[in-house]
XYZ file of C-alpha atoms in Angstrom:
171
model
C -24.883 16.002 -34.316
C -22.878 13.887 -33.409
C -20.661 15.876 -31.709
C -24.194 16.915 -28.921
C -24.441 13.371 -28.346
C -20.844 13.416 -27.236
C -21.221 16.746 -25.294
C -24.298 15.712 -23.835
C -22.766 12.375 -22.130
C -21.730 12.364 -18.608
C -17.380 11.742 -18.560
C -17.086 8.789 -16.676
C -13.513 9.491 -16.123
C -14.639 12.858 -13.883
C -16.914 10.884 -11.529
C -14.346 8.705 -11.066
C -11.890 10.704 -10.723
C -14.203 12.689 -8.133
C -14.785 9.451 -6.348
C -11.026 8.837 -6.092
C -10.303 11.902 -4.862
C -12.762 11.301 -2.239
C -11.472 7.858 -1.236
C -7.961 9.960 -1.226
C -9.309 12.729 1.651
C -10.740 9.996 3.627
C -7.554 8.246 3.375
C -5.703 11.409 4.202
C -8.383 11.612 7.161
C -7.516 8.011 7.951
C -3.795 8.693 9.008
C -4.400 12.000 11.172
C -7.515 9.910 13.013
C -5.849 6.226 13.019
C -9.090 4.668 12.412
C -9.408 3.749 8.070
C -5.830 2.514 6.351
C -5.123 5.726 5.550
C -1.877 5.585 3.404
C -3.236 2.772 1.880
C -6.955 4.392 0.896
C -4.778 6.827 -0.417
C -3.177 4.152 -2.658
C -6.442 2.601 -3.772
C -7.378 6.343 -5.036
C -4.717 6.495 -7.511
C -5.547 2.531 -8.517
C -9.228 3.528 -8.979
C -7.824 6.630 -11.271
C -5.058 4.727 -13.193
C -7.723 1.379 -13.488
C -10.270 3.832 -14.771
C -8.136 6.357 -17.368
C -5.492 3.798 -18.441
C -2.930 4.271 -20.733
C 0.517 4.570 -20.006
C 0.734 7.839 -17.948
C -1.395 6.481 -15.652
C -0.202 3.297 -14.865
C 3.275 4.815 -14.181
C 1.955 7.138 -11.763
C 0.642 4.615 -10.049
C 4.172 2.405 -9.803
C 5.567 5.661 -8.645
C 3.237 5.669 -6.103
C 3.240 2.342 -4.829
C 7.011 3.173 -4.587
C 6.405 6.050 -2.232
C 3.912 3.935 -0.799
C 6.885 0.868 0.152
C 9.494 3.788 0.907
C 6.653 4.704 3.543
C 6.242 1.824 5.171
C 9.541 1.104 5.407
C 10.367 4.480 6.570
C 7.959 3.357 9.057
C 9.020 0.294 10.552
C 12.611 1.530 10.724
C 12.910 4.722 12.355
C 10.176 5.207 15.267
C 10.594 1.484 15.964
C 14.546 1.883 16.288
C 14.514 4.799 18.404
C 11.602 3.507 20.710
C 13.989 0.416 21.038
C 16.798 2.371 21.746
C 14.847 4.617 24.682
C 13.598 1.263 26.269
C 10.088 0.630 24.593
C 9.432 -2.727 23.985
C 7.117 -4.568 21.144
C 4.325 -5.976 24.105
C 4.166 -2.698 25.247
C 3.464 -1.010 22.042
C 1.335 -4.022 21.271
C -0.768 -3.114 24.942
C -0.876 0.006 23.958
C -2.982 -0.963 20.468
C -5.173 -3.109 22.394
C -5.390 0.424 25.141
C -6.207 1.980 22.005
C -9.063 -0.233 20.443
C -10.853 -0.543 23.846
C -10.575 3.396 24.735
C -12.530 4.009 21.222
C -15.356 1.924 21.765
C -15.008 3.204 25.813
C -14.873 7.163 24.807
C -16.023 8.087 21.460
C -13.752 10.143 19.183
C -11.033 10.867 21.685
C -10.714 7.416 23.321
C -8.375 5.970 20.443
C -5.355 8.222 21.697
C -6.161 8.113 25.230
C -6.461 4.563 25.336
C -3.488 4.631 24.170
C -1.648 6.277 26.329
C -3.192 4.794 29.633
C -2.476 1.251 27.936
C 1.617 2.189 27.102
C 1.756 3.653 30.629
C 0.084 0.489 32.049
C 2.401 -1.946 30.312
C 5.459 0.124 31.371
C 4.353 0.631 34.906
C 3.660 -2.679 35.528
C 7.120 -3.834 33.984
C 8.890 -1.801 36.265
C 7.066 -0.758 39.155
C 8.314 3.131 38.287
C 5.906 6.584 37.503
C 8.551 8.269 35.876
C 10.047 5.509 33.997
C 6.579 4.224 33.111
C 6.003 8.140 31.886
C 9.079 8.388 30.081
C 8.224 4.927 27.725
C 4.812 7.080 27.339
C 6.584 9.626 26.227
C 8.465 7.862 23.979
C 5.871 5.677 22.103
C 3.520 9.124 21.679
C 6.533 10.544 19.758
C 7.046 7.624 17.749
C 3.459 7.365 16.734
C 3.712 10.679 15.730
C 7.189 10.264 13.596
C 5.075 7.568 12.279
C 2.106 9.407 11.081
C 4.462 12.359 10.256
C 6.304 10.109 7.569
C 2.928 9.134 5.960
C 1.510 12.741 6.073
C 4.608 13.014 4.143
C 4.074 10.317 1.927
C 0.539 11.293 1.081
C 1.632 14.569 0.157
C 4.222 13.452 -2.099
C 1.439 10.648 -3.762
C -0.992 13.957 -4.156
C 1.995 15.358 -6.053
C 2.745 12.540 -8.643
C -1.337 11.900 -9.088
C -1.523 15.283 -9.764
C 1.307 15.333 -12.501
C 0.115 11.737 -14.024
C -3.545 14.164 -14.298
C -2.058 17.394 -15.361
C 0.344 14.813 -18.567
C -2.953 12.312 -18.832
């Protein structure tokens, strides 16, 4: 009879795991469509699972995930930024691109974010140099940098997924 009672009650770990997986999926979508802090949501999903599951393996898994996240942030800061600076795209230009992206997001639903970013970078560089060709080259460089950064995040999310899956299986 005791066995039947244990089987009848739902396993909370399974429900939390499914919730964490849903948060993780939203995080990956947040990397592709940069409206949400995608990779941070992926780490939060693993944190939720580790907090609910408990145990050494869960916490070690979270620790590895946090290290992957920190490495990703470092790579995002160093690699695309360094290349954009080398190609002449300044921090103010990128900031104006972000402002353009925010405005574009509200003006044109769904596709306004990337369109606004491109227009913001192009406008900033055109005002800076007064040359269409140079402004367009800087815009292309900024787009490559953003895509490079997105690729780093997607790679990190894959490593996090592999690490998390190993943690789940080992637990």
